[in-house]
XYZ file of C-alpha atoms in Angstrom:
697
model
C 25.377 87.279 149.725
C 23.984 85.050 147.010
C 23.055 81.451 147.696
C 26.049 79.365 146.598
C 26.138 75.799 145.300
C 28.825 73.293 146.292
C 29.785 69.785 145.331
C 26.810 68.215 143.605
C 24.981 71.504 143.097
C 23.237 71.480 146.493
C 23.030 74.876 148.271
C 25.280 74.914 151.352
C 22.329 75.706 153.629
C 20.510 72.600 152.428
C 23.725 70.589 152.624
C 24.244 71.577 156.252
C 20.636 70.886 157.153
C 20.697 67.519 155.403
C 24.021 66.013 156.523
C 25.144 68.274 159.366
C 28.710 68.551 157.955
C 30.545 69.204 154.715
C 31.199 65.765 153.129
C 34.606 64.467 152.055
C 33.941 64.911 148.338
C 33.295 68.644 148.724
C 36.335 70.916 148.729
C 35.952 74.474 150.053
C 38.470 77.239 150.770
C 39.547 76.782 154.394
C 42.916 78.198 155.405
C 42.763 81.495 153.500
C 44.949 84.594 153.794
C 41.995 86.776 154.770
C 40.981 84.211 157.388
C 44.507 84.124 158.868
C 44.608 87.935 159.026
C 41.143 88.102 160.611
C 42.114 85.369 163.058
C 45.272 87.306 163.982
C 43.271 90.489 164.636
C 40.767 88.623 166.816
C 43.714 86.969 168.545
C 45.214 90.309 169.571
C 41.922 91.390 171.155
C 41.111 88.179 173.013
C 44.682 87.415 174.089
C 45.131 90.870 175.610
C 41.740 90.507 177.319
C 42.560 87.072 178.705
C 45.984 88.164 179.990
C 44.405 91.092 181.852
C 41.527 89.026 183.240
C 43.798 86.141 184.235
C 46.163 88.437 186.142
C 43.282 90.242 187.825
C 41.156 87.299 188.895
C 42.890 84.038 187.965
C 40.318 83.065 185.332
C 40.345 83.136 181.545
C 37.386 82.837 179.194
C 36.926 80.687 176.112
C 37.235 82.773 172.959
C 35.956 80.064 170.584
C 32.288 81.088 170.428
C 32.813 84.896 170.323
C 35.505 84.383 167.663
C 33.119 82.267 165.579
C 30.413 84.938 165.775
C 32.823 87.746 164.825
C 34.227 85.666 161.982
C 30.761 84.978 160.559
C 29.821 88.654 160.835
C 32.970 89.809 158.995
C 33.366 87.068 156.378
C 29.711 87.212 155.310
C 30.738 90.334 153.365
C 32.632 88.021 150.995
C 30.580 85.880 148.604
C 33.052 82.996 148.721
C 33.084 82.706 152.538
C 31.937 79.395 153.996
C 31.584 77.495 157.251
C 35.011 75.827 157.019
C 36.776 79.172 156.624
C 34.889 80.462 159.673
C 35.959 77.334 161.541
C 39.623 78.018 160.766
C 39.362 81.585 162.088
C 37.687 80.313 165.256
C 40.361 77.615 165.658
C 43.244 80.064 165.309
C 41.758 82.627 167.718
C 40.808 79.950 170.249
C 44.350 78.563 170.409
C 45.886 81.991 170.919
C 43.379 82.953 173.621
C 44.053 79.683 175.439
C 47.830 80.201 175.377
C 47.370 83.272 177.587
C 46.915 80.847 180.511
C 50.724 80.838 180.781
C 50.237 83.919 182.972
C 49.151 81.451 185.674
C 52.869 80.910 186.390
C 55.211 83.179 184.380
C 54.744 86.367 186.523
C 56.369 84.451 189.369
C 59.737 85.319 187.831
C 59.252 89.030 188.578
C 57.677 88.235 191.957
C 60.920 86.616 193.134
C 63.042 89.324 191.497
C 64.790 87.056 188.975
C 63.326 89.132 186.124
C 62.802 92.884 186.307
C 60.305 92.698 183.463
C 59.438 90.225 180.730
C 62.315 89.722 178.239
C 60.574 89.648 174.883
C 62.364 86.814 173.095
C 62.548 84.466 176.070
C 58.854 84.996 176.872
C 57.851 84.607 173.235
C 59.935 81.453 172.806
C 58.619 79.665 175.908
C 55.025 80.510 174.934
C 55.360 79.587 171.256
C 57.452 76.434 171.673
C 55.345 75.118 174.557
C 52.066 75.863 172.808
C 53.144 74.371 169.487
C 54.376 71.236 171.264
C 50.868 70.975 172.705
C 49.547 70.935 169.134
C 52.056 68.284 168.053
C 51.348 66.038 171.040
C 47.590 66.022 170.433
C 47.679 65.211 166.710
C 48.203 61.462 167.309
C 45.253 61.508 169.715
C 42.743 63.009 167.269
C 41.427 59.845 165.626
C 41.028 57.831 168.818
C 39.817 60.604 171.123
C 37.769 62.702 168.693
C 36.522 60.499 165.851
C 36.065 57.151 167.582
C 35.516 58.294 171.172
C 32.124 58.929 172.775
C 33.518 61.766 174.933
C 30.980 64.634 174.915
C 33.347 67.592 174.172
C 30.701 70.101 175.350
C 32.428 73.275 174.166
C 33.539 71.793 170.837
C 29.994 70.611 170.084
C 28.557 74.026 171.061
C 30.992 75.858 168.778
C 30.160 73.515 165.886
C 26.437 74.089 166.400
C 26.879 77.862 166.308
C 28.934 77.596 163.114
C 26.388 75.297 161.487
C 23.289 77.234 162.460
C 24.907 80.581 161.720
C 26.203 79.518 158.303
C 22.911 77.864 157.345
C 20.920 80.949 158.359
C 23.232 83.209 156.389
C 22.503 81.175 153.269
C 18.777 80.856 153.913
C 18.392 84.529 154.783
C 20.253 85.509 151.627
C 17.381 84.151 149.570
C 14.999 86.545 151.327
C 17.360 89.500 151.222
C 18.311 89.285 154.928
C 21.844 87.995 154.721
C 23.694 87.337 157.915
C 20.956 88.278 160.396
C 22.191 85.897 163.087
C 25.857 86.805 162.746
C 24.954 90.494 162.704
C 22.850 90.122 165.851
C 25.682 88.240 167.532
C 28.269 90.921 166.828
C 25.833 93.572 168.076
C 25.507 91.683 171.374
C 29.286 91.422 171.782
C 29.722 95.105 170.969
C 26.884 96.130 173.307
C 28.525 94.324 176.211
C 31.958 95.595 175.216
C 31.034 99.269 174.936
C 29.065 99.161 178.203
C 31.943 97.613 180.155
C 34.461 99.933 178.477
C 32.497 103.048 179.459
C 31.998 101.915 183.060
C 35.674 100.956 183.405
C 36.768 104.313 182.020
C 34.651 106.154 184.590
C 35.836 103.911 187.444
C 39.484 102.952 186.856
C 40.180 106.005 184.679
C 38.179 109.031 185.833
C 37.664 107.563 189.355
C 34.098 108.923 189.392
C 32.689 105.450 190.024
C 33.966 103.209 192.792
C 35.471 99.810 191.918
C 33.996 98.117 194.976
C 32.706 98.563 198.475
C 34.151 97.232 201.733
C 32.491 97.178 205.140
C 34.533 96.234 208.215
C 33.095 95.120 211.532
C 34.744 94.338 214.862
C 32.809 91.726 216.825
C 34.803 91.890 220.035
C 38.388 91.005 219.095
C 37.278 89.313 215.837
C 37.252 91.183 212.521
C 34.617 90.544 209.842
C 34.639 91.947 206.292
C 31.796 92.307 203.807
C 32.925 93.178 200.287
C 31.549 93.520 196.786
C 33.362 94.491 193.604
C 31.783 96.319 190.682
C 33.804 94.795 187.851
C 31.617 94.028 184.831
C 34.268 91.637 183.489
C 33.927 89.574 186.661
C 30.141 89.753 186.407
C 30.420 88.337 182.881
C 32.922 85.673 183.953
C 30.624 84.633 186.794
C 27.696 84.407 184.393
C 29.695 81.977 182.254
C 30.926 79.649 185.018
C 27.465 78.833 186.400
C 25.692 78.593 189.747
C 27.298 75.346 191.001
C 30.817 76.778 190.846
C 29.465 80.096 192.151
C 27.992 78.558 195.283
C 31.221 76.655 195.870
C 33.158 79.940 195.642
C 30.693 81.516 198.078
C 31.384 78.705 200.548
C 35.112 79.365 200.169
C 34.551 83.085 200.697
C 32.559 82.405 203.881
C 35.226 79.997 205.164
C 37.934 82.632 204.622
C 36.206 85.785 205.856
C 33.410 84.361 207.985
C 35.480 81.803 209.894
C 39.269 81.859 209.379
C 39.971 85.609 209.535
C 37.661 86.242 212.546
C 39.244 83.311 214.412
C 42.804 84.448 213.686
C 42.106 88.099 214.539
C 40.450 87.070 217.819
C 43.635 85.241 218.840
C 45.790 88.381 218.754
C 45.401 92.059 219.494
C 45.722 94.614 216.709
C 49.172 96.276 216.818
C 49.316 99.996 217.559
C 49.123 102.207 214.507
C 47.694 99.452 212.273
C 44.198 99.889 210.882
C 41.532 97.198 211.222
C 41.474 96.657 207.445
C 45.245 96.387 207.076
C 45.570 93.963 209.991
C 42.827 91.585 208.817
C 43.973 91.726 205.187
C 47.535 90.922 206.257
C 46.411 87.818 208.150
C 44.357 86.668 205.166
C 47.291 87.234 202.801
C 50.016 85.437 204.767
C 47.929 82.746 206.491
C 44.392 82.149 205.226
C 45.332 82.039 201.536
C 47.480 78.971 202.229
C 44.365 77.185 203.470
C 43.012 77.811 199.970
C 46.284 76.553 198.495
C 45.991 73.278 200.399
C 42.377 72.859 199.326
C 43.266 73.544 195.684
C 46.094 70.982 195.901
C 43.735 68.269 197.195
C 41.226 69.093 194.455
C 43.912 68.859 191.769
C 45.298 65.548 193.010
C 41.814 64.047 193.422
C 40.857 65.077 189.890
C 43.971 63.411 188.507
C 43.284 60.267 190.559
C 39.703 59.974 189.312
C 40.890 60.429 185.740
C 43.968 58.185 186.068
C 42.596 55.181 184.165
C 41.219 57.112 181.173
C 44.341 59.295 181.139
C 46.537 56.217 180.870
C 44.328 54.953 178.049
C 44.862 58.282 176.304
C 48.642 58.026 176.709
C 48.556 54.423 175.406
C 46.526 55.521 172.405
C 49.016 58.281 171.712
C 52.008 55.897 171.686
C 50.106 53.459 169.456
C 49.289 56.269 167.036
C 52.941 57.310 166.857
C 53.901 53.744 165.898
C 51.166 53.505 163.300
C 52.890 55.024 160.260
C 49.704 54.938 158.223
C 50.080 56.399 154.722
C 48.084 59.294 153.372
C 47.121 57.709 150.036
C 43.362 57.417 149.564
C 42.664 58.817 153.019
C 39.407 60.830 153.034
C 39.844 64.593 153.265
C 38.360 64.776 156.770
C 40.885 62.175 158.028
C 44.103 63.804 156.771
C 46.324 64.844 159.679
C 49.749 66.417 159.295
C 52.153 63.846 157.867
C 54.298 61.962 160.440
C 57.462 63.416 158.895
C 56.138 66.935 159.518
C 55.104 66.065 163.093
C 58.552 64.642 163.919
C 60.414 67.450 162.162
C 58.418 70.261 163.814
C 58.692 68.575 167.213
C 62.491 68.339 166.939
C 62.716 72.007 165.926
C 60.540 72.996 168.902
C 62.687 70.952 171.295
C 65.769 72.699 169.887
C 64.084 76.077 170.492
C 63.356 75.050 174.085
C 67.005 74.059 174.571
C 68.179 77.431 173.243
C 65.587 79.276 175.358
C 66.575 77.544 178.608
C 70.259 78.111 177.814
C 69.536 81.805 177.320
C 67.519 81.858 180.548
C 70.489 80.468 182.513
C 73.192 82.387 180.632
C 73.558 85.072 183.317
C 73.819 82.566 186.176
C 77.266 82.161 187.803
C 77.521 78.510 186.790
C 80.007 76.438 184.831
C 79.125 75.519 181.264
C 78.719 71.872 182.243
C 76.302 72.721 185.041
C 74.266 75.033 182.774
C 73.846 72.391 180.080
C 73.037 69.776 182.696
C 70.216 71.932 184.078
C 69.036 72.688 180.537
C 68.884 68.972 179.771
C 66.951 68.159 182.964
C 64.496 71.014 182.438
C 63.806 70.357 178.750
C 63.452 66.608 179.277
C 60.996 67.212 182.103
C 59.012 69.739 180.059
C 58.834 67.465 177.006
C 58.181 64.123 178.732
C 55.811 65.409 181.413
C 54.221 67.688 178.820
C 53.602 64.742 176.489
C 51.995 62.701 179.260
C 49.906 65.627 180.470
C 48.800 66.399 176.890
C 46.883 63.126 176.757
C 45.498 63.761 180.238
C 44.351 67.299 179.428
C 42.902 66.183 176.109
C 40.802 63.598 177.898
C 39.713 66.090 180.560
C 38.652 68.559 177.862
C 36.594 65.878 176.151
C 34.970 64.844 179.416
C 34.198 68.119 181.169
C 35.185 70.859 178.723
C 38.227 73.126 178.470
C 36.909 75.808 180.824
C 36.204 73.336 183.635
C 39.534 71.483 183.398
C 41.823 72.046 186.415
C 44.820 73.472 184.534
C 45.949 75.349 187.642
C 45.939 71.993 189.451
C 48.146 70.532 186.738
C 50.453 73.510 187.249
C 50.640 72.880 190.997
C 51.578 69.230 190.423
C 54.182 70.260 187.830
C 55.813 72.946 189.980
C 56.061 70.553 192.944
C 57.622 67.784 190.829
C 60.092 69.998 189.000
C 61.067 71.783 192.247
C 61.806 68.445 193.889
C 63.791 67.345 190.804
C 65.936 70.497 190.796
C 66.335 70.265 194.569
C 67.567 66.683 194.199
C 69.976 67.543 191.375
C 71.182 70.802 192.922
C 71.837 69.344 196.355
C 74.429 66.987 194.901
C 76.616 69.640 193.243
C 76.219 72.482 195.731
C 74.029 74.597 193.472
C 71.528 75.334 196.238
C 74.037 76.009 199.005
C 73.607 79.788 198.769
C 70.674 82.197 198.732
C 71.387 83.124 195.110
C 71.459 79.439 194.222
C 68.065 78.944 195.843
C 66.708 81.891 193.865
C 68.054 80.383 190.659
C 66.463 77.028 191.494
C 63.084 78.652 192.157
C 63.318 80.610 188.903
C 64.199 77.515 186.887
C 61.289 75.609 188.449
C 58.897 78.428 187.490
C 60.272 78.678 183.933
C 60.054 74.915 183.405
C 56.504 74.838 184.732
C 55.659 77.638 182.283
C 56.570 75.351 179.391
C 54.462 72.533 180.874
C 51.437 74.814 181.333
C 51.765 76.054 177.732
C 51.666 72.431 176.536
C 48.802 71.551 178.892
C 46.550 74.497 178.061
C 46.908 74.096 174.307
C 46.371 70.329 174.535
C 43.296 71.016 176.633
C 41.894 73.344 173.986
C 43.038 71.702 170.743
C 40.976 68.543 170.910
C 37.885 70.697 171.482
C 38.744 72.608 168.290
C 39.444 69.394 166.381
C 36.070 68.061 167.539
C 34.418 71.201 166.168
C 36.264 70.700 162.883
C 35.232 67.035 162.676
C 31.576 67.916 163.224
C 31.501 70.545 160.472
C 33.701 68.595 158.025
C 37.016 70.472 158.225
C 40.327 69.122 156.914
C 42.363 68.168 160.023
C 45.839 69.050 158.744
C 44.674 72.535 157.754
C 43.123 72.964 161.180
C 46.367 71.850 162.818
C 48.269 74.460 160.804
C 45.757 77.062 162.000
C 46.415 75.957 165.584
C 50.170 76.403 165.081
C 49.619 79.872 163.602
C 47.387 80.758 166.559
C 50.131 79.760 168.997
C 52.690 81.939 167.214
C 50.402 84.976 167.044
C 49.404 84.585 170.694
C 53.069 84.250 171.717
C 53.873 87.488 169.873
C 51.123 89.356 171.752
C 51.601 88.021 175.294
C 55.074 89.501 176.205
C 54.314 93.179 175.477
C 50.919 92.945 177.201
C 52.547 91.392 180.288
C 55.251 94.073 180.286
C 52.659 96.833 179.909
C 50.404 95.584 182.700
C 53.292 94.957 185.078
C 54.712 98.454 184.661
C 51.286 100.085 184.934
C 49.700 98.175 187.813
C 52.297 95.824 189.280
C 51.515 92.386 190.722
C 50.689 91.359 194.266
C 54.040 91.438 196.068
C 55.912 92.764 193.018
C 55.662 96.505 192.339
C 58.058 97.956 189.751
C 58.048 101.362 191.488
C 57.903 102.072 195.224
C 55.377 104.905 194.888
C 52.758 102.789 193.087
C 49.292 102.222 194.586
C 49.265 98.615 195.815
C 45.448 98.587 195.932
C 45.394 98.563 192.125
C 47.982 95.797 191.761
C 46.888 92.750 189.760
C 46.540 89.806 192.132
C 47.862 87.098 189.733
C 46.525 84.451 192.160
C 47.840 81.269 190.504
C 51.284 82.743 189.887
C 51.426 83.930 193.507
C 50.396 80.496 194.766
C 52.777 78.445 192.603
C 55.646 80.817 193.348
C 54.959 80.521 197.076
C 54.947 76.725 196.810
C 58.228 76.614 194.867
C 59.833 79.117 197.243
C 58.644 77.148 200.272
C 60.069 73.895 198.868
C 63.513 75.395 198.212
C 63.725 77.418 201.446
C 61.984 74.800 203.620
C 59.677 77.570 204.891
C 56.240 76.614 203.607
C 53.377 77.692 205.883
C 52.671 74.059 206.686
C 50.143 74.687 209.476
C 47.752 76.511 207.151
C 48.473 74.199 204.220
C 47.694 71.153 206.389
C 44.428 72.772 207.484
C 43.651 73.319 203.798
C 44.548 69.716 202.987
C 42.239 68.460 205.723
C 39.463 70.775 204.550
C 39.988 69.565 200.987
C 39.628 65.922 202.043
C 36.367 66.718 203.868
C 35.010 68.623 200.878
C 35.991 65.851 198.440
C 34.156 63.375 200.655
C 31.042 65.555 200.678
C 31.199 65.971 196.904
C 31.537 62.211 196.398
C 28.506 61.586 198.630
C 26.515 64.109 196.584
C 27.675 62.490 193.345
C 26.644 59.010 194.465
C 23.228 60.271 195.530
C 22.644 61.620 192.023
C 20.949 64.881 191.108
C 22.572 68.167 190.153
C 23.819 69.147 193.632
C 27.627 69.057 193.671
C 30.445 70.781 195.540
C 33.404 71.517 193.209
C 36.337 71.495 195.629
C 38.607 73.479 193.308
C 36.061 76.314 193.261
C 35.891 76.318 197.082
C 39.671 76.626 197.237
C 39.610 79.469 194.727
C 36.940 81.232 196.817
C 39.253 81.072 199.844
C 42.284 82.177 197.850
C 40.901 85.033 195.733
C 40.527 88.580 197.098
C 36.960 88.992 198.444
C 36.033 91.812 196.058
C 36.876 89.463 193.191
C 35.221 86.305 194.529
C 32.026 88.123 195.576
C 31.553 89.642 192.109
C 32.015 86.258 190.465
C 29.350 84.871 192.807
C 26.988 87.718 191.846
C 27.508 86.810 188.183
C 26.569 83.196 188.840
C 23.460 84.316 190.753
C 22.456 86.523 187.815
C 22.722 83.537 185.475
C 20.678 81.395 187.898
C 17.887 83.974 188.195
C 17.686 84.314 184.407
C 17.577 80.531 184.030
C 14.726 80.262 186.563
C 12.690 82.891 184.723
C 13.268 81.166 181.378
C 12.219 77.794 182.798
C 8.963 79.241 184.108
C 8.249 80.891 180.748
C 9.059 77.697 178.860
C 6.741 75.692 181.115
C 3.952 78.237 180.659
C 4.408 78.179 176.866
C 4.515 74.372 176.771
C 7.897 74.419 174.960
C 10.952 72.301 175.965
C 13.369 74.442 177.949
C 16.370 73.699 175.705
C 14.463 74.915 172.662
C 12.915 77.902 174.425
C 16.201 79.077 175.973
C 18.506 78.559 172.993
C 18.422 82.180 171.784
C 18.571 83.756 175.300
C 21.454 81.518 176.340
C 23.401 82.361 173.187
C 22.799 86.073 173.746
C 23.872 85.768 177.394
C 27.173 84.133 176.423
C 27.898 86.828 173.838
C 26.937 89.718 176.129
C 29.045 88.261 178.953
C 32.001 87.816 176.578
C 31.545 91.439 175.516
C 31.651 92.619 179.137
C 34.926 90.758 179.667
C 36.530 92.025 176.471
C 35.368 95.632 176.959
C 36.701 96.018 180.496
C 39.905 94.116 179.741
C 40.774 96.213 176.698
C 40.198 99.471 178.570
C 42.379 98.075 181.361
C 45.158 97.477 178.835
C 44.611 100.962 177.323
C 44.783 102.617 180.749
C 47.954 100.636 181.427
C 49.496 102.166 178.308
C 48.498 105.668 179.443
C 49.867 105.073 182.947
C 53.104 103.726 181.521
C 53.459 106.686 179.150
C 52.724 109.387 181.751
C 54.308 107.725 184.781
C 51.224 108.774 186.791
C 49.148 106.106 188.563
C 45.941 108.128 188.038
C 46.507 110.210 184.894
C 42.802 110.607 184.045
C 41.376 111.094 187.553
C 38.751 113.858 187.718
C 38.179 113.712 191.481
C 40.288 113.367 194.590
C 40.309 110.997 197.531
C 37.530 112.960 199.284
C 35.080 111.728 196.617
C 35.793 108.061 197.364
C 32.730 107.419 199.556
C 30.346 108.963 197.024
C 32.061 107.084 194.198
C 31.423 103.781 195.967
C 27.668 104.296 196.047
C 27.592 105.628 192.492
C 29.510 102.543 191.409
C 26.984 100.301 193.167
C 24.058 102.033 191.424
C 25.667 101.736 187.963
C 26.652 98.092 188.581
C 23.094 97.188 189.590
C 21.679 99.059 186.583
C 23.940 97.206 184.147
C 23.000 93.849 185.708
C 19.301 94.707 185.291
C 19.727 95.797 181.652
C 21.790 92.646 180.973
C 19.033 90.399 182.299
C 16.328 92.263 180.359
C 18.247 91.939 177.092
C 18.836 88.211 177.622
C 15.206 87.546 178.555
C 13.878 89.371 175.469
C 16.147 87.529 173.022
C 13.300 85.371 171.699
C 11.333 88.442 170.718
C 13.978 89.713 168.300
């Protein structure tokens, strides 16, 4: 790729190095057809991966940085490609990947039996309308919370730095005949992680030659203790990305669940005849101990919202002020041009109309009068829009403060499902709607569907301001970036329903198996959806497991107190309460693998710090290349395993066989466990070696 001149004849590499962003007087192609197509293709990959990972473990990964690297690697083949076009691709793919977080609640509709699958148009509409409303609600916040604010936006700044450095190096390397070295290296790292995880997943979940985890059960008198480890490379990669602080908090949660709660509960009762040790202990954890985690998660969510209440209210105030502004677009610099107010209002009204039609369709089969249906539609849409607007400002602020990945979106979902359940309960009690079992089921379903719209708004709002921060730092045109965000929401909404349908029919969800003969051990746990559905069901049926929830609430208060003491003392030691709750709530084979991933990242960091100290180089400078490689390799592990999981789901669905590719029988299970452990350890070792040698490339 030849070195190109822009604006005043300055090469783009020099321009980036000199000013750090493309200035207002320079106009470059941004929202191009090839960029939209590339963004859509990346969207399909990362959305499918995030849906699978979210249903399996309750976590999603940020697709912004991997999307930026892939975009730079592909678009460098075109001479006219530039940093702003790469930014648009990254923006579009990031929005679509984020929208997949709607799986934190939507599967609840099949768990309660209201849906038998995922109706395509209803699922698409709730995803697209909710996500696009999230875009609309954050546009008025951009100037105050991105341009003028001193919020750090850690992920947005990181993505901008990768775009800047990558684009500058492409231009500089072109002069020496080595075009695109950094982007090419980045795509190689993603592909290396992806192919490795894909191969291991094929031999474990597909051929069944490698075990997917190992479980050891011990009976200490009447108490039962379990030691577990999973061999999922996607979870290893996810753990690597979330860091040691969250990992240790999850480990504490895991120890509370399986080192304290389960042994205590099993010691209080004798094991029934004909029930295995594993089945008995797992049953107690599922119906009792998990609600301790739910209570802890609830406390963490409420405390987070309390601590952020003042800045959240400032964000909401800023949003209302921006809507009243009516500032014209004449003579506004290119990097300050948002979508026109007329477009914002018009699109918002269309999206509200789509929500009305979607909720009406959702309730069309219910045995209700037309007046009651439209009354429920009005309540639900008003709640989704008003609460969604308020939460958009809150989530935008949280993203700017602690980053999108660390924001407690599941906590926002818990608050939303409680509020909307209470609202429907209040409305339904007055007209007899909830007097029957079918009425209760309808109320639960409507609460879940309404919360789905709120979570779509919240997740996109949480992500969008990060993307707009990236665009501001590199000199993008805001209105073009906002269009890219809308396109990303639509593409993601198109992909999510068929992937959900495919995974449900192939694996099933915890407590919701489409076929009686399916293997429940391979069901996707869908932890957040299970939790929020249980909360909504408990509110409507007045049968919440209050004893365990109250224990969790008390534990959450104690943990919040400890975390506050640690915060006031200063230093890096913290105790993220949400992560502790997740450690209690997640299956042990999942939580333990995430912890192993965080330990791997910690060990690598310690080695890099020692090497940096020995070399007399600042750690941040010394570790820049290894850290970037680690993020890309970890993202590759997640994508590789997730895509093979989706592929196997398609094969299972097509053949109707739960193990269509299995090469061995059940008698090989013990050997497969140890083989799986050996391969898992080998991959972790190779991963660490490749990260630690990044500076030598």
